[in-house]
PDB file of C-alpha atoms and ligand atoms in Angstrom:
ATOM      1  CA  UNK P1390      23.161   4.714  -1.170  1.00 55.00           C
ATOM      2  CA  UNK P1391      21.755   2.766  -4.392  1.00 66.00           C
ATOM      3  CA  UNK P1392      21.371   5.277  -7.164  1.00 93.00           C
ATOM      4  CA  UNK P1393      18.450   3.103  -8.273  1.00 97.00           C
ATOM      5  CA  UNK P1394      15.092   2.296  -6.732  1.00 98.00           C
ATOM      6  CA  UNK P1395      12.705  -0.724  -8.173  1.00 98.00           C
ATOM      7  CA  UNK P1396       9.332  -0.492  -7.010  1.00 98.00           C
ATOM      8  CA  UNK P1397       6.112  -2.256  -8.210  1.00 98.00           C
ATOM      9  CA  UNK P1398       2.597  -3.989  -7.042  1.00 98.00           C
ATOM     10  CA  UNK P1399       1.877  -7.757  -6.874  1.00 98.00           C
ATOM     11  CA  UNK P1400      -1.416  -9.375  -6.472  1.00 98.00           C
ATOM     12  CA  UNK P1401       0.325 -13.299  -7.211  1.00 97.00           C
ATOM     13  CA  UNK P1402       4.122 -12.548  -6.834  1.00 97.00           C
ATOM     14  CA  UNK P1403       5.027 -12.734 -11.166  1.00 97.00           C
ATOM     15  CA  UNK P1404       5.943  -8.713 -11.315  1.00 98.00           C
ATOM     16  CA  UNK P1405       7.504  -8.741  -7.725  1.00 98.00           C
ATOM     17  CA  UNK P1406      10.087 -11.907  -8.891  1.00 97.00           C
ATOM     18  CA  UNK P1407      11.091  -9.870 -11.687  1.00 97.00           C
ATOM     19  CA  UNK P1408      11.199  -6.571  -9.898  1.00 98.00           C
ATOM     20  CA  UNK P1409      13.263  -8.476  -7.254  1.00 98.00           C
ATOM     21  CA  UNK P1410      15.661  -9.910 -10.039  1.00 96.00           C
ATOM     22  CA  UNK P1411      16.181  -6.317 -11.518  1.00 97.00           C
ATOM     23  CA  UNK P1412      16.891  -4.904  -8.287  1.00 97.00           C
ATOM     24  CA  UNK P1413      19.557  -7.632  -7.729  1.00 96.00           C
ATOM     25  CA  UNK P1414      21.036  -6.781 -11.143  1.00 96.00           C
ATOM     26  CA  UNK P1415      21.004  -2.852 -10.802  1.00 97.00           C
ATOM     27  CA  UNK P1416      22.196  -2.865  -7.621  1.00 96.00           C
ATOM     28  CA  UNK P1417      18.794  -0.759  -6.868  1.00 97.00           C
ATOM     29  CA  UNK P1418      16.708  -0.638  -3.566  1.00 97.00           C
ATOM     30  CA  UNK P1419      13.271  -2.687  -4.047  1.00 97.00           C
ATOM     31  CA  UNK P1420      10.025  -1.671  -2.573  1.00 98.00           C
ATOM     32  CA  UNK P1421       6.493  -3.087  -3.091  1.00 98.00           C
ATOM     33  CA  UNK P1422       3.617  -1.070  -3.158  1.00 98.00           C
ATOM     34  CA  UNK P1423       1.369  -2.711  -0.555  1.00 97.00           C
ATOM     35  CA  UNK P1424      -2.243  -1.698   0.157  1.00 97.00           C
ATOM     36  CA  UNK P1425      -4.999  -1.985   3.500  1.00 95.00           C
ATOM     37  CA  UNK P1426      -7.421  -4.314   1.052  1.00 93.00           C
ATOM     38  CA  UNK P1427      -7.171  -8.075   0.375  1.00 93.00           C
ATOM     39  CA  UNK P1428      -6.595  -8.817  -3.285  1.00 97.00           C
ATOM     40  CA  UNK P1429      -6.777 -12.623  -2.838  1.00 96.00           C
ATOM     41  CA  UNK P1430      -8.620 -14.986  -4.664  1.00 97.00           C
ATOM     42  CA  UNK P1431     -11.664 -14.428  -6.771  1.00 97.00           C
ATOM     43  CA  UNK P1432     -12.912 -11.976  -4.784  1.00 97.00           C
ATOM     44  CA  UNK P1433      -9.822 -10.005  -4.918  1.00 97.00           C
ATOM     45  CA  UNK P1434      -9.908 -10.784  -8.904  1.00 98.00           C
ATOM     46  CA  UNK P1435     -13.538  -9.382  -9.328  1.00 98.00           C
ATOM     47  CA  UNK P1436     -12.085  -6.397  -6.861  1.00 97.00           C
ATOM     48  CA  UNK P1437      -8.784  -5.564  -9.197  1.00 98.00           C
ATOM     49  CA  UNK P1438     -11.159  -6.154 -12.364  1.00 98.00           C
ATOM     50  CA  UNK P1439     -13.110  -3.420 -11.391  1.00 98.00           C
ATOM     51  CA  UNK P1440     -10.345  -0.334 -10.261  1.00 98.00           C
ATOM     52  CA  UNK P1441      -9.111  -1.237 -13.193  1.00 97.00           C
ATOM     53  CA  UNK P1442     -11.840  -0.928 -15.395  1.00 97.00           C
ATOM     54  CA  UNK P1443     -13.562   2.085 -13.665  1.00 97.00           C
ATOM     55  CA  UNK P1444     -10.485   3.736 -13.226  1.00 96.00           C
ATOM     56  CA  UNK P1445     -11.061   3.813  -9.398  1.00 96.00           C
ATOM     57  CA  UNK P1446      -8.899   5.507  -7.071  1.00 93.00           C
ATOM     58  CA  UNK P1447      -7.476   3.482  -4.664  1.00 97.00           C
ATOM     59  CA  UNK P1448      -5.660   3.776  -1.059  1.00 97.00           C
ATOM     60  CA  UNK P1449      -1.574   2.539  -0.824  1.00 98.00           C
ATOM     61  CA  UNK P1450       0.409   2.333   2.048  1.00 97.00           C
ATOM     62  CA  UNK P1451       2.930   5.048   2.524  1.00 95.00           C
ATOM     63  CA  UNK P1452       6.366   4.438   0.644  1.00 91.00           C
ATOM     64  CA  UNK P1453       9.658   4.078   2.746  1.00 88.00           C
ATOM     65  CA  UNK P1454      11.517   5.502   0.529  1.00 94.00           C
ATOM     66  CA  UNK P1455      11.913   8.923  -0.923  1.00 96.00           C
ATOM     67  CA  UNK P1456      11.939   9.410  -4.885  1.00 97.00           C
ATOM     68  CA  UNK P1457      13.593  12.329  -5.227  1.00 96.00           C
ATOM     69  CA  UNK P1458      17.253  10.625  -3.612  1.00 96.00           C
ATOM     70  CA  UNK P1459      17.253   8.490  -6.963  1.00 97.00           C
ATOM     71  CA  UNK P1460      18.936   9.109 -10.436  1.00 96.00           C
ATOM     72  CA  UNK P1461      16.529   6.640 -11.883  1.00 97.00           C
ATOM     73  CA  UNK P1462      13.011   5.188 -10.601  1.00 98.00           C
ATOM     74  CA  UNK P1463      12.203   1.347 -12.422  1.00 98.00           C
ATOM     75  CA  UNK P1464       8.149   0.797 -11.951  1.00 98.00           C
ATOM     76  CA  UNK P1465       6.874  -2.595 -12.516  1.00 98.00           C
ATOM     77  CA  UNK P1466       2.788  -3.180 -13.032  1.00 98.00           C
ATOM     78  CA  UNK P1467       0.890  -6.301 -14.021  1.00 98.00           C
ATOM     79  CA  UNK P1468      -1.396  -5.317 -16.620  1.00 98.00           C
ATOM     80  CA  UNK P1469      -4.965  -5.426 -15.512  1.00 98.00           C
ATOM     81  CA  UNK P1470      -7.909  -5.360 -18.104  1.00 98.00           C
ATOM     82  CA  UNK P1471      -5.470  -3.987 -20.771  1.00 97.00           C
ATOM     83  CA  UNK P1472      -4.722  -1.514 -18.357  1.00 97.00           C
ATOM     84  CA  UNK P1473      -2.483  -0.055 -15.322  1.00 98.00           C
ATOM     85  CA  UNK P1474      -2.922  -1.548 -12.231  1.00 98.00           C
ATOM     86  CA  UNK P1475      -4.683   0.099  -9.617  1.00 98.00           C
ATOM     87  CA  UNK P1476      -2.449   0.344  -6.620  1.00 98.00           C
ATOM     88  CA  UNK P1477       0.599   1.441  -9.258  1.00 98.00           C
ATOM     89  CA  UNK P1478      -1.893   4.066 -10.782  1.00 98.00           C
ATOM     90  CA  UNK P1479      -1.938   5.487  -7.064  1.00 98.00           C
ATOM     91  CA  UNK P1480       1.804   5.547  -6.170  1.00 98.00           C
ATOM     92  CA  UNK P1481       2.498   7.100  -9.403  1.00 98.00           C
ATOM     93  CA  UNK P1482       0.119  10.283  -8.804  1.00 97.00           C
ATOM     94  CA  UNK P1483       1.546  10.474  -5.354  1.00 96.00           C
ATOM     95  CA  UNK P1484       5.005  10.534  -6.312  1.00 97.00           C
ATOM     96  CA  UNK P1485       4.703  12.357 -10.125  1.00 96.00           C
ATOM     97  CA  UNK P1486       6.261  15.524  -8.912  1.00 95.00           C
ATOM     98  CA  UNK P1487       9.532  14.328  -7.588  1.00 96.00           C
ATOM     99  CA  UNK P1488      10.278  11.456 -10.116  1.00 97.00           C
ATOM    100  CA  UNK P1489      13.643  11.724 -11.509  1.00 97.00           C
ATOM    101  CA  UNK P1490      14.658   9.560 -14.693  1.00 97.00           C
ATOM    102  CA  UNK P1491      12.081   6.803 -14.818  1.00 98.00           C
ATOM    103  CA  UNK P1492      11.914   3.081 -16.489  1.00 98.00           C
ATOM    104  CA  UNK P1493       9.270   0.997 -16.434  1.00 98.00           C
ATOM    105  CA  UNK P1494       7.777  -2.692 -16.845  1.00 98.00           C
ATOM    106  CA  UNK P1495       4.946  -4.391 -16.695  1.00 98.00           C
ATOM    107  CA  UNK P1496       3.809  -8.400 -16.554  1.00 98.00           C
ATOM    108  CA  UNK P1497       1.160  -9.431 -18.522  1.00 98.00           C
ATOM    109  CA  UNK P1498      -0.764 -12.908 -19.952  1.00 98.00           C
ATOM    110  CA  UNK P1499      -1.136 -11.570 -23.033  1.00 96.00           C
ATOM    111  CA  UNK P1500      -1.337  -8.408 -24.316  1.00 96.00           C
ATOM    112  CA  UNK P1501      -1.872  -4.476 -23.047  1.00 96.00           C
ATOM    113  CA  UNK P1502       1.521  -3.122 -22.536  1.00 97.00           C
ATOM    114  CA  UNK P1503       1.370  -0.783 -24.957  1.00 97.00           C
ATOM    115  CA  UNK P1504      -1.714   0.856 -23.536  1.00 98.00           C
ATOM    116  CA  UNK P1505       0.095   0.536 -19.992  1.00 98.00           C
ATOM    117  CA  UNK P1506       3.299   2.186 -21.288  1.00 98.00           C
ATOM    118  CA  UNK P1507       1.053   5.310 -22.506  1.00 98.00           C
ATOM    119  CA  UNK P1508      -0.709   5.721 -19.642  1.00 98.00           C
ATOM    120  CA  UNK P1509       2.490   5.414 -16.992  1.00 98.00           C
ATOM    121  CA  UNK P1510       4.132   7.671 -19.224  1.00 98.00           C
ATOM    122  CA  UNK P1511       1.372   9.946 -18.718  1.00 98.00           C
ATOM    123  CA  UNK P1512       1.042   9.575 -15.052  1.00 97.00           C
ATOM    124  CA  UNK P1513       4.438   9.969 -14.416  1.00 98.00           C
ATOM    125  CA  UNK P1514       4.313  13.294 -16.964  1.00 97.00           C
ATOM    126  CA  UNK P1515       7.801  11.701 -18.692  1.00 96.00           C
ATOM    127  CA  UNK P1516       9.321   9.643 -21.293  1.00 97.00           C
ATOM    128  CA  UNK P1517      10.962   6.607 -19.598  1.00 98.00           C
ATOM    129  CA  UNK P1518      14.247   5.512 -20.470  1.00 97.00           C
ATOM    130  CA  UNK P1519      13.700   2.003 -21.370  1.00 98.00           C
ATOM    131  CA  UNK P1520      10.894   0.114 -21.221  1.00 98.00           C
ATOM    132  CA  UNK P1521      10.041  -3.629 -20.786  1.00 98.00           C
ATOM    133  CA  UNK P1522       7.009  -6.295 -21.516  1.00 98.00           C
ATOM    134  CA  UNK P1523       7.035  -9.447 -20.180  1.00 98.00           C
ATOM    135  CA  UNK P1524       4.557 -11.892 -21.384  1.00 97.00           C
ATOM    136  CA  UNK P1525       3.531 -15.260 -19.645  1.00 96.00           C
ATOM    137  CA  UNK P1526       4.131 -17.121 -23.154  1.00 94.00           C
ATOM    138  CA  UNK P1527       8.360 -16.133 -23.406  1.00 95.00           C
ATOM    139  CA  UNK P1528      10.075 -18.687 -22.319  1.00 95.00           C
ATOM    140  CA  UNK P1529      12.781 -18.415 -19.750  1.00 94.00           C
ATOM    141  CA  UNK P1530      15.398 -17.445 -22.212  1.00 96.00           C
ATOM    142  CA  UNK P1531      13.505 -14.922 -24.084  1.00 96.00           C
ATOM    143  CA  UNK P1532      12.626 -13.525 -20.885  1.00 95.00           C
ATOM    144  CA  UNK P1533      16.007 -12.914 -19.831  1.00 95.00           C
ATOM    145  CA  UNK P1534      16.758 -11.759 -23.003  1.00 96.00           C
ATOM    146  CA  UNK P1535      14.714  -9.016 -22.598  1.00 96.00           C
ATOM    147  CA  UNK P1536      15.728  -7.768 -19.273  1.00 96.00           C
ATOM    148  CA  UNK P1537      19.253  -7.815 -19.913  1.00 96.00           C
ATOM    149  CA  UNK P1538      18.275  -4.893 -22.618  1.00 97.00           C
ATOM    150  CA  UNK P1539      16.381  -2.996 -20.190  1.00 98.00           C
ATOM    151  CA  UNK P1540      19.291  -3.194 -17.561  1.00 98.00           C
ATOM    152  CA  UNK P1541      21.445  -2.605 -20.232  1.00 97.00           C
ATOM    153  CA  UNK P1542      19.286   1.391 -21.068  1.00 97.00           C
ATOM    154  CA  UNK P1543      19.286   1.679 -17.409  1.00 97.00           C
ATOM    155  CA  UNK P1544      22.952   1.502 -16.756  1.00 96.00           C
ATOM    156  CA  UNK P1545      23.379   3.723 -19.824  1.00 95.00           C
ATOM    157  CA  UNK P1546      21.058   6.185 -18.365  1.00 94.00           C
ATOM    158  CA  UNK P1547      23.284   5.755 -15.393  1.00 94.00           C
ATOM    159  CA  UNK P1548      26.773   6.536 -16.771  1.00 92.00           C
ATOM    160  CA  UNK P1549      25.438   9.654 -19.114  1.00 90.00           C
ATOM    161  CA  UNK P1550      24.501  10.967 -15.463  1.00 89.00           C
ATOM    162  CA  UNK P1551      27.716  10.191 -13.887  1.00 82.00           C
ATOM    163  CA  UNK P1552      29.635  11.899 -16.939  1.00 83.00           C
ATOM    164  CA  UNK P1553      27.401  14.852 -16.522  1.00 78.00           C
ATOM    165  CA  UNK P1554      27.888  15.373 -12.639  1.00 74.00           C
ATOM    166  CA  UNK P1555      31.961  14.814 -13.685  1.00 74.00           C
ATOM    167  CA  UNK P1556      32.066  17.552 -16.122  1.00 70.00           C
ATOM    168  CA  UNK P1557      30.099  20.017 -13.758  1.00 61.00           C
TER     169      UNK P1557
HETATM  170  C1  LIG V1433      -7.845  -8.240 -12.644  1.00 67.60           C
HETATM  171  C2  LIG V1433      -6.845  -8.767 -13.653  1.00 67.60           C
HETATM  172  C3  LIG V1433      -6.939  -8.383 -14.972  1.00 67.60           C
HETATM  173  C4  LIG V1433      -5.992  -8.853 -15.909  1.00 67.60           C
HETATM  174  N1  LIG V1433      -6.065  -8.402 -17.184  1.00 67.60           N
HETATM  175  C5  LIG V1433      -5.117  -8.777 -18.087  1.00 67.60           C
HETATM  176  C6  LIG V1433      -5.115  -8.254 -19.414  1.00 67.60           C
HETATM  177  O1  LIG V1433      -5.926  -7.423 -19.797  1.00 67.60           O
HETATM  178  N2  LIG V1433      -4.152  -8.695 -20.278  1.00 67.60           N
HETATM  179  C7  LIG V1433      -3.210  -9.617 -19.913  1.00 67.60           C
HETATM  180  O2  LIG V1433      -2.391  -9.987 -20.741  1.00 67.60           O
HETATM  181  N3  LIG V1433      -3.183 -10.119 -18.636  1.00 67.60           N
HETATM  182  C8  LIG V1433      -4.101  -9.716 -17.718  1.00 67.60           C
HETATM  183  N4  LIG V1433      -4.054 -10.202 -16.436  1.00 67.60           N
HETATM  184  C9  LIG V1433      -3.004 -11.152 -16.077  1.00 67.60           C
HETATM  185  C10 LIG V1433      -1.855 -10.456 -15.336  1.00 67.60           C
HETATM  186  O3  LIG V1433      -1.449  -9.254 -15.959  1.00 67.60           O
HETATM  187  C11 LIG V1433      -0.611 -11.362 -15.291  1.00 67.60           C
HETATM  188  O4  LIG V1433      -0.949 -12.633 -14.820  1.00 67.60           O
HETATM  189  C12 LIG V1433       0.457 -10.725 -14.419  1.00 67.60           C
HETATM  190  O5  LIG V1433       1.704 -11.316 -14.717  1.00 67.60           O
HETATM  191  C13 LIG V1433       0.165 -10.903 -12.941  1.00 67.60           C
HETATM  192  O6  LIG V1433       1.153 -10.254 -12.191  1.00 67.60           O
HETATM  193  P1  LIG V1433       1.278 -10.440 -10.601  1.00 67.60           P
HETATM  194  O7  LIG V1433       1.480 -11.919 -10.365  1.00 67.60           O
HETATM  195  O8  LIG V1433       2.479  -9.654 -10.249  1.00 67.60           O
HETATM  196  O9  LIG V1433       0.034  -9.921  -9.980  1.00 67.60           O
HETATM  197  C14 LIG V1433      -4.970  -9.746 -15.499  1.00 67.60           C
HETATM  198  C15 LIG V1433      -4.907 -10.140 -14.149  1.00 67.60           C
HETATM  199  C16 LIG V1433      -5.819  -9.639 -13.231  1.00 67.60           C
HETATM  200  C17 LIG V1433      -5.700 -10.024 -11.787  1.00 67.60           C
END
């Protein structure tokens, strides 16, 4: 079994590509947070807009997958009114308790990762291992750039815990 899991929410696909790319590079299972309501179209905006803003709790699907049979949990958002998104708010409180090491990244148009850093960090009540902004602006290259430096802190995180389990 993968020793890594990738999960993250979508409204418009950007953070699912690059959740799906990381997964492909880590090796790591992928799952997407889905959710009963429509997010589509303005409607949908105006709907995401608002959990965001007023901090509304939200219902998500059940995950597939269990937490606690990973070394290492990667959790992608989009960044919603400088904020956490929603459905990514949920799954964290739902699955705080039996997070192992964690990483996390977020998409964003412009700006309010570091807010959305904080407040995963605080939902998920730990530092993650590496962390990682993308911004629609990068181009292609820079974007790479930057995820082969957070797969690069994950697979660290990786061999420190296959040393440890080797010298138990
Ligand atoms: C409701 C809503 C609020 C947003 N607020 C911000 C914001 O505060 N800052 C920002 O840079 N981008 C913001 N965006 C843009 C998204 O973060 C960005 O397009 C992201 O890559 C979308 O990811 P997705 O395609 O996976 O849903 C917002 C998008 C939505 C839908």
């Amino acid at each position: 079994m993968s020793k890594v899991l990738v999960v993250c929410f979508s409204r418009s696909g950007t953070t699912r590509a690059i959740g799906a790319a990381l997964a492909e590079r880590l090796h790591a299972d992928f799952e997407v947070i889905t959710e009963p309501v429509d997010r589509s179209g303005p409607l949908g905006y105006l709907r995401s807009l608002a959990d965001a803003v007023f901090t509304r709790s939200v219902h998500i699907e059940e995950s597939r997958r269990d937490v606690a049979n990973y070394d290492v949990v990667v959790v992608g958002t989009p960044v919603w009114a400088g904020t956490i998104s929603a459905p990514v708010r949920a799954w964290l409180a739902i699955h705080r308790r039996k997070l192992p090491h964690v990483a996390f990244f977020c998409t964003q148009q412009m700006r309010g990762d570091a807010k959305v850093f904080r407040e995963m960090t605080k939902l998920a009540g730990k530092q993650p291992v590496a962390r990682c902004a993308l911004t629609a602006r990068l181009d292609a290259q820079a974007k790479q750039r930057f995820i082969e430096i957070f797969v690069d802190r994950i697979e660290r995180t990786l061999a420190r815990i296959d040393n440890l389990e080797w010298a138990v």
